Short mmCIF file of C-alpha atoms and ligand atoms in Angstrom, two decimals:
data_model
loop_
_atom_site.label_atom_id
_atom_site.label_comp_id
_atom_site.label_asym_id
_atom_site.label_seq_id
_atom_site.Cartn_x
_atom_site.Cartn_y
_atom_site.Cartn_z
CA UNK A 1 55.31 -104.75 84.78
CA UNK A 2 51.49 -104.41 84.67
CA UNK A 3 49.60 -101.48 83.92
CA UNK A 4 48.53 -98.71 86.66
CA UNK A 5 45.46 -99.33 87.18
CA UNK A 6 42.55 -97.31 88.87
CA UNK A 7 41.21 -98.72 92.34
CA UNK A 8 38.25 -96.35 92.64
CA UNK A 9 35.49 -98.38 92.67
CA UNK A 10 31.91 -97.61 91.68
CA UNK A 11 29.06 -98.70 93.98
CA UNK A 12 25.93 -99.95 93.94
CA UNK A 13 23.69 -101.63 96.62
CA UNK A 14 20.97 -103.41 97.75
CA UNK A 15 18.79 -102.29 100.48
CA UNK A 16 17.09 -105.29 102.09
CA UNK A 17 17.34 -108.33 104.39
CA UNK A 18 20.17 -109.91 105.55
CA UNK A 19 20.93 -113.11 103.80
CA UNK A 20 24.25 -114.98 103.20
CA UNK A 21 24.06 -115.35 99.65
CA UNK A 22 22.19 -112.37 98.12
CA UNK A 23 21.41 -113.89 94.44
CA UNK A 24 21.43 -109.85 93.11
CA UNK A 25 24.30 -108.91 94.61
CA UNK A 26 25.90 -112.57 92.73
CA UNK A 27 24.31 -111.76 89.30
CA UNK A 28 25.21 -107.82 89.22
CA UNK A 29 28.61 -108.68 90.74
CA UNK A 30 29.19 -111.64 87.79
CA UNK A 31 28.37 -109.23 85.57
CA UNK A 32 30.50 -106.57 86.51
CA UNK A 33 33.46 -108.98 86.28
CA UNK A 34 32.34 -110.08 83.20
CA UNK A 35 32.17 -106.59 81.61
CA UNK A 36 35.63 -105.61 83.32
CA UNK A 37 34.05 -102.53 85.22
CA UNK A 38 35.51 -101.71 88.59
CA UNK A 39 32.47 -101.86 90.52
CA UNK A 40 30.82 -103.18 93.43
CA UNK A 41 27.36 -104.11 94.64
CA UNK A 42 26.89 -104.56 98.33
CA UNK A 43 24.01 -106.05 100.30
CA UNK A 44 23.39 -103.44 103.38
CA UNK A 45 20.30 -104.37 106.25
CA UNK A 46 18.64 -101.11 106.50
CA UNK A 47 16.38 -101.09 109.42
CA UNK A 48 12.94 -99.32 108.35
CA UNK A 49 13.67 -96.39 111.08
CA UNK A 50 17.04 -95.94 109.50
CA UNK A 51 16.06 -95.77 105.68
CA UNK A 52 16.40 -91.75 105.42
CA UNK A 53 19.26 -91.99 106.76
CA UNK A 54 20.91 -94.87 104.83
CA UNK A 55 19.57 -92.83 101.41
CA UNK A 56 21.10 -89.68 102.63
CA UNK A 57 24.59 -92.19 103.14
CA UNK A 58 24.33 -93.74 99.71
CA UNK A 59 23.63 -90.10 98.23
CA UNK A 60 26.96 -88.78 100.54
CA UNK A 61 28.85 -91.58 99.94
CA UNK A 62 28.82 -91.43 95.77
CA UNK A 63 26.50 -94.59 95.21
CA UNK A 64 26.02 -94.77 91.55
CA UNK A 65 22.79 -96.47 92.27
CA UNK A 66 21.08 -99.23 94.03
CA UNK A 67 17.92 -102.00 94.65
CA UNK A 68 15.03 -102.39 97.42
CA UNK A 69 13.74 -105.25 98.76
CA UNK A 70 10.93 -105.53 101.29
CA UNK A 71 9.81 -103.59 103.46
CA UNK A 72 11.55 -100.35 101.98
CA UNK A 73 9.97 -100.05 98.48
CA UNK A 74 7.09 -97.88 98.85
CA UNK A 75 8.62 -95.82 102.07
CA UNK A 76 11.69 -94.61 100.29
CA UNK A 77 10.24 -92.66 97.52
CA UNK A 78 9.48 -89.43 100.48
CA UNK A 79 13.66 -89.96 100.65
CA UNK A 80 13.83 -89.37 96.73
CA UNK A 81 14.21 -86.60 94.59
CA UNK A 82 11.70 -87.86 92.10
CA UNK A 83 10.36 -91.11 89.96
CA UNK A 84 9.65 -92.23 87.00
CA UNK A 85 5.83 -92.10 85.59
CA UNK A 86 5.31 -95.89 85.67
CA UNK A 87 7.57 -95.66 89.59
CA UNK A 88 5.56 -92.81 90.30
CA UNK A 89 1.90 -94.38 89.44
CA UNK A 90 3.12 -98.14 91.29
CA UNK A 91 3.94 -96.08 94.45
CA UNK A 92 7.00 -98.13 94.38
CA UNK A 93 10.32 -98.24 93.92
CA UNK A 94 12.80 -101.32 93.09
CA UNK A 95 15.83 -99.21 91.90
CA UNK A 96 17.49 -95.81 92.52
CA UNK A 97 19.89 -94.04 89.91
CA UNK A 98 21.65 -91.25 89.91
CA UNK A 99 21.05 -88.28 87.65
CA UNK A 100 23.49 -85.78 88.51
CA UNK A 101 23.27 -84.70 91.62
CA UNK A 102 19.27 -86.12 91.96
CA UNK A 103 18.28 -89.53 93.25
CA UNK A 104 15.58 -90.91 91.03
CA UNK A 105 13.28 -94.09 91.68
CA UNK A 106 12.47 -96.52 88.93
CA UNK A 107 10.50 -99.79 89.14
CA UNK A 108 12.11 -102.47 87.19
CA UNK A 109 10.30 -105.51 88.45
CA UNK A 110 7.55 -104.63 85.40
CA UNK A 111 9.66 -103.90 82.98
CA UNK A 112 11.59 -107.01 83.82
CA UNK A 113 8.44 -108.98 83.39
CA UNK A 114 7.59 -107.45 80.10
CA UNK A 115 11.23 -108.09 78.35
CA UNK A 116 10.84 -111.71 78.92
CA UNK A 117 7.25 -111.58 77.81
CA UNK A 118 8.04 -109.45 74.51
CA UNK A 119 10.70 -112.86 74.02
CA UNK A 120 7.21 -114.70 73.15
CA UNK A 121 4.52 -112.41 72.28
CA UNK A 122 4.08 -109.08 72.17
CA UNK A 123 1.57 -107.95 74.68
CA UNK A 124 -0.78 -105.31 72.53
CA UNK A 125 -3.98 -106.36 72.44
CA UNK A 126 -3.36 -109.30 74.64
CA UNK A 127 -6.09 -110.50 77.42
CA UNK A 128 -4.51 -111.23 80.68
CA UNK A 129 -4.90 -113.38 84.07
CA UNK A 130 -3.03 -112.44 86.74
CA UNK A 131 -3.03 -114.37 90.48
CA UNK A 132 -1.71 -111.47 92.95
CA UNK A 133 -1.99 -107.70 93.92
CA UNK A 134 1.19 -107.17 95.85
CA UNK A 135 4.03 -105.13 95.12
CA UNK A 136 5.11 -107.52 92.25
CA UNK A 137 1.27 -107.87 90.80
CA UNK A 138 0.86 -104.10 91.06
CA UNK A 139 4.44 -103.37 88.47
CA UNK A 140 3.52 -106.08 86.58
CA UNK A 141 -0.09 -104.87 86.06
CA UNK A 142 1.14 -101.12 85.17
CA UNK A 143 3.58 -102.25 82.77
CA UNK A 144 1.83 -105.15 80.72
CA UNK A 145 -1.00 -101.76 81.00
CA UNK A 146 1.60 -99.50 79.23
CA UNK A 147 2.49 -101.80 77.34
CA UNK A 148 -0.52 -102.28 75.40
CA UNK A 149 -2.47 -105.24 77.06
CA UNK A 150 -6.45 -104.32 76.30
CA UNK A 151 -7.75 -106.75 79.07
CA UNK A 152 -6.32 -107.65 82.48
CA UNK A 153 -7.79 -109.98 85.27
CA UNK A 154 -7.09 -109.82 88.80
CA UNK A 155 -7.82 -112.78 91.18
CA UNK A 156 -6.65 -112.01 94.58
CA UNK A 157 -7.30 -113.62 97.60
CA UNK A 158 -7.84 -110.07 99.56
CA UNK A 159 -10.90 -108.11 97.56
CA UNK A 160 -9.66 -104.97 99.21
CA UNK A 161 -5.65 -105.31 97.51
CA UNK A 162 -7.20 -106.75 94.43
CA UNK A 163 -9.86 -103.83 93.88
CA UNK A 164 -6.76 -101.13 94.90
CA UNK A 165 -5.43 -102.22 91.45
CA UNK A 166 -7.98 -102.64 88.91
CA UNK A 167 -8.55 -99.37 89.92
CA UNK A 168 -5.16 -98.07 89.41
CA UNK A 169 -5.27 -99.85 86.32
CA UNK A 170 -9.01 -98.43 85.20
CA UNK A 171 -8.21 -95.21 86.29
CA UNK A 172 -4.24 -94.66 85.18
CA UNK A 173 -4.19 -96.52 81.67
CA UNK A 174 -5.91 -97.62 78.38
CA UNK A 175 -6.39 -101.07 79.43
CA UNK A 176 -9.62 -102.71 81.09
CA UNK A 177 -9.33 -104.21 84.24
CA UNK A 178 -11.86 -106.07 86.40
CA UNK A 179 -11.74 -107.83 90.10
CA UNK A 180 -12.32 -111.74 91.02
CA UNK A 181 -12.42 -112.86 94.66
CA UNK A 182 -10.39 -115.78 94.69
CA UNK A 183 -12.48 -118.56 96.45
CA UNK A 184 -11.46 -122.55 95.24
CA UNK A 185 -9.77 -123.41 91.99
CA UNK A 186 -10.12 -121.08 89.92
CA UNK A 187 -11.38 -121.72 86.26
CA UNK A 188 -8.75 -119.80 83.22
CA UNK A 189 -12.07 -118.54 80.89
CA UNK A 190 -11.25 -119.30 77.11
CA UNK A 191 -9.64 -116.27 75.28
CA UNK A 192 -6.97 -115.75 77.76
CA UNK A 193 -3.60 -114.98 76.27
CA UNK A 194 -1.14 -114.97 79.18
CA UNK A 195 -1.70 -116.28 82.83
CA UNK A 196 0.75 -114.68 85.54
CA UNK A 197 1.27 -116.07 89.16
CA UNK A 198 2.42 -112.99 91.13
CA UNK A 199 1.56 -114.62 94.68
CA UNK A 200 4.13 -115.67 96.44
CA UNK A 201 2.56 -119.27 96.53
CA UNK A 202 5.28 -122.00 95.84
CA UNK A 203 8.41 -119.66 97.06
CA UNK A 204 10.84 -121.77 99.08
CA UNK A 205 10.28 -123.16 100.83
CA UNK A 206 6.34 -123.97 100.57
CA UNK A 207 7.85 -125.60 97.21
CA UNK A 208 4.86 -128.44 97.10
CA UNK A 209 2.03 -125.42 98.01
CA UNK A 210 -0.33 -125.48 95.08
CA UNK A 211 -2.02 -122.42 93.26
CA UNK A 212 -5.76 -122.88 93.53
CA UNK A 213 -6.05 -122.95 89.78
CA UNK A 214 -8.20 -125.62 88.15
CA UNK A 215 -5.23 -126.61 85.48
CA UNK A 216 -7.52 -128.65 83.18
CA UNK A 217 -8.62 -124.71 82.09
CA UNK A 218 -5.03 -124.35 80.77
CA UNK A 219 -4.34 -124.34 77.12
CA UNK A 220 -1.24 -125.22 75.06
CA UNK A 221 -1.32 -122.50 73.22
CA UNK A 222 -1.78 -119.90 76.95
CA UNK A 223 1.30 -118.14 77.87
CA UNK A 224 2.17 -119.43 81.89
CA UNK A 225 4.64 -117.47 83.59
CA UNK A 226 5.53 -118.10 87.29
CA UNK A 227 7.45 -114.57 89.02
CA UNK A 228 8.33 -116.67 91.75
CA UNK A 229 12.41 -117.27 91.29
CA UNK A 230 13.29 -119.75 93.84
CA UNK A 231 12.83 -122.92 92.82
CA UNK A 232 12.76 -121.94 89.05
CA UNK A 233 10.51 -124.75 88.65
CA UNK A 234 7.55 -124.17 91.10
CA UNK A 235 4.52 -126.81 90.38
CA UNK A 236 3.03 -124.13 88.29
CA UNK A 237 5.77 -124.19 85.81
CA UNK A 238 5.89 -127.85 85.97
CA UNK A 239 2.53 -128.44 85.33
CA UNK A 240 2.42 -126.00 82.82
CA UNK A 241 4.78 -127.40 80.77
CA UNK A 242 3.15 -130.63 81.01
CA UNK A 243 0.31 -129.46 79.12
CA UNK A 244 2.18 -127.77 76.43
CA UNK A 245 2.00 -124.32 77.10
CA UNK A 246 4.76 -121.61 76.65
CA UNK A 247 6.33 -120.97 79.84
CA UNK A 248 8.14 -118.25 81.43
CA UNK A 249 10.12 -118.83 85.15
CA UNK A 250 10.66 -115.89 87.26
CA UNK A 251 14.23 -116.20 86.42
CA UNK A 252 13.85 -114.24 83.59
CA UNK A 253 11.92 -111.87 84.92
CA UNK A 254 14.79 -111.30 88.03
CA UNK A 255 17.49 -111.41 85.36
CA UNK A 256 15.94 -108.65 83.36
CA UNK A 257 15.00 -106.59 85.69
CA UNK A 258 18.66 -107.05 86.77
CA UNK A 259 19.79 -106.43 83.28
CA UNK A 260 17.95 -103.11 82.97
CA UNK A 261 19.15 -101.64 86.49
CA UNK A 262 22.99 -102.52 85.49
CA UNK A 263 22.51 -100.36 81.85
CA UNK A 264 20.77 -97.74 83.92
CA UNK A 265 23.51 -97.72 86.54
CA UNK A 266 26.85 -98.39 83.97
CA UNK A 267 25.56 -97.60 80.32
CA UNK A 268 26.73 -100.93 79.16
CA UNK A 269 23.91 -103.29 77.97
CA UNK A 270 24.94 -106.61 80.05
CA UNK A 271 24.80 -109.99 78.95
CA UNK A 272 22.47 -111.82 80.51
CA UNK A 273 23.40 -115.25 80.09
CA UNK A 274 26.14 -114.56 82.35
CA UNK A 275 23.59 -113.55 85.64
CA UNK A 276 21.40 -116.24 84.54
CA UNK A 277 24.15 -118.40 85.52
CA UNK A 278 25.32 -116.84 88.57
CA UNK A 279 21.49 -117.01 89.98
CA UNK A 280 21.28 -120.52 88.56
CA UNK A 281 24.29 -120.76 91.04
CA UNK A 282 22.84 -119.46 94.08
CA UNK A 283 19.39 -121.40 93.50
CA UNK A 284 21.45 -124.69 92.97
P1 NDP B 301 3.41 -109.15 98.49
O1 NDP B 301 3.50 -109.62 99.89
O2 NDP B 301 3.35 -107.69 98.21
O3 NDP B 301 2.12 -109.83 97.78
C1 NDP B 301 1.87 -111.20 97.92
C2 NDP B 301 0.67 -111.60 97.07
O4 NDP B 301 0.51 -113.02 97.18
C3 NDP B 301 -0.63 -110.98 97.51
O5 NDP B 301 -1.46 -110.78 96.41
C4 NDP B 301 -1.22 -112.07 98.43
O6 NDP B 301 -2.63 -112.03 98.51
C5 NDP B 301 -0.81 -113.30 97.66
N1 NDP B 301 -0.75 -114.50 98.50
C6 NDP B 301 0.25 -114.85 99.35
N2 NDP B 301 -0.03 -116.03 99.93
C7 NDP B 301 -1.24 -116.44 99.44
C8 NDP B 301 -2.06 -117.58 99.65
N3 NDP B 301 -1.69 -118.56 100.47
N4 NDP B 301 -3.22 -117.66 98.97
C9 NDP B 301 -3.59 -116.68 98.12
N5 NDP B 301 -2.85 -115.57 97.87
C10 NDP B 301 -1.69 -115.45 98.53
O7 NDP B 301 4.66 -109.81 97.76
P2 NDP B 301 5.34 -109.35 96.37
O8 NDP B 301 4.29 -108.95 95.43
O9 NDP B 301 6.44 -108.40 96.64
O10 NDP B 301 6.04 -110.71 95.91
C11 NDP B 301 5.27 -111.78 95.41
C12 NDP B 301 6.20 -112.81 94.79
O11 NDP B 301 6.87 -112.22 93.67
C13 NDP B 301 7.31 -113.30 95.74
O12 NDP B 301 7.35 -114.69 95.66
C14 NDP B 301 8.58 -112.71 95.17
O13 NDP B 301 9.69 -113.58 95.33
C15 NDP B 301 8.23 -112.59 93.70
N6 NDP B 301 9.00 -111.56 92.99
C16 NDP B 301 9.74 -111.95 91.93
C17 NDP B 301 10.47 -111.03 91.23
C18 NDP B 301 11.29 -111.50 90.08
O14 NDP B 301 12.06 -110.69 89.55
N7 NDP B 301 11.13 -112.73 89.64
C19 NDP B 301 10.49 -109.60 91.58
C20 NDP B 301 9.62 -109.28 92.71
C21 NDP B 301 8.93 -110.24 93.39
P3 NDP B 301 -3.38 -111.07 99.59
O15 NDP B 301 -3.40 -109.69 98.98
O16 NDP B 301 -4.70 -111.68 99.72
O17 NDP B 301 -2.54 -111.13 100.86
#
């Protein structure tokens, strides 16, 4: 005869859009299974008049935790009882966790970033271009910041996103940021370390769009990472590589941001190999 066993279930859950195949719910759930907890992550379409509401469930309904996609990452934090500093100075939240009784928003998008970036350098001192000042640019920005980064670029398409976070950046932490319209290909000036694509240029499925970047200004020994996760090999990561340099795909940074909402959620350290392979999966 087997074992009794417990059925109670811990959740977790994303709040986002409705698709058939959520690739977090696949890597969290793969990991769960692979760790042998009892849990469960659900993907729930929370309507941006209902997100109060659907917080005030999760809270009710003993969520141990859970993610945000667009359009509830910024609007949810009124809904919170507080965030983390780096959350708290993004204005945005990825991930909630429980702490006791209190609902507290993290951003792990950054952090994410910065674990697979630490795999090849370590960022202190390190001089910085980054394409993008959305919600990924913006964590990114504040974490390769408090991380130790001394100089970080931002080219962006729309001067008045773009300027919002060089001055976060200028104003919040040590490093030194500065503003570039982006207007044609854009030239990578000698002395950059690390070169970051945090546009959603090249998602699926614009796979063929190109970056305006003038690539002959790429350097073997640059750092290129690509956020975007689907395809893991946009045209900036396959170019990239052509030319030699060290390359990151965004599917390390969505694993690791993964990986550091499941040890936040569970207190087990997960493997990642595992959810690499379950989003490999889902991205075919
Ligand atoms: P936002 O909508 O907040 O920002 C989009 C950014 O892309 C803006 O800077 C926007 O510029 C720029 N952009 C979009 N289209 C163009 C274009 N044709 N030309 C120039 N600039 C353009 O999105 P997010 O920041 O939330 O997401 C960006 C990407 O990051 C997405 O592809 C998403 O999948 C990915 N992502 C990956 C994660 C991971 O773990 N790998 C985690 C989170 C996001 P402008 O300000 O001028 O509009």
């Amino acid at each position: 005869m087997s074992e009794p066993r417990s059925f109670k279930q811990d959740l977790t859950c994303v709040f986002g859009h409705p698709v058939a195949e959520n690739p977090t719910q696949a890597m969290i759930e793969a990991a769960y299974q692979h760790h042998n907890l009892d849990w469960r992550y659900l993907t729930i379409e929370v309507l941006p008049q209902d997100l109060g509401d659907a917080v005030r469930g999760l809270r009710a309904m003993g969520f141990r935790g859970g993610n945000l996609t667009i359009p509830h990452k910024v609007e949810v934090i009124q809904h919170l009882d507080r965030t983390t500093e780096a959350a708290g100075l993004m204005g945005a939240v990825n991930c909630i966790v429980r702490d006791g009784d209190d609902l507290v928003g993290e951003n792990t998008d950054g952090k994410g970033f910065v674990q697979s970036l630490l795999e090849v350098t370590d960022p202190t001192g390190k001089n910085i271009v980054m394409f993008g000042a959305g919600g990924a640019a913006r964590a990114i920005g504040v974490e390769v910041a408090l991380a130790g980064a001394s100089q970080i670029t931002i080219v962006n398409r729309s001067a008045e996103r773009g300027e919002g976070l060089v001055s976060l950046l200028n104003d919040k932490t040590d490093a030194t940021a500065n503003f570039i319209q982006w207007d044609g290909d854009y030239d990578i000036p000698d002395g950059t370390d690390v070169v970051i694509n945090a546009t959603s240029i090249g998602l699926f499925p614009d796979v063929d769009a190109r970056i305006p970047l003038n690539t002959a200004t790429l350097k073997p020994e640059m750092i290129v990472s690509d956020v975007i996760p689907n395809p893991p090999e946009t045209r900036l990561v396959r170019e990239a590589n052509e030319i030699g340099c060290t390359v990151l795909d965004g599917l390390g940074m969505l694993v690791n941001q993964g990986v550091i909402g499941f040890k936040l959620w569970t207190g087990v350290d997960p493997d990642p190999s595992v959810m690499r392979a379950a989003l490999e999966e889902v991205f075919g």
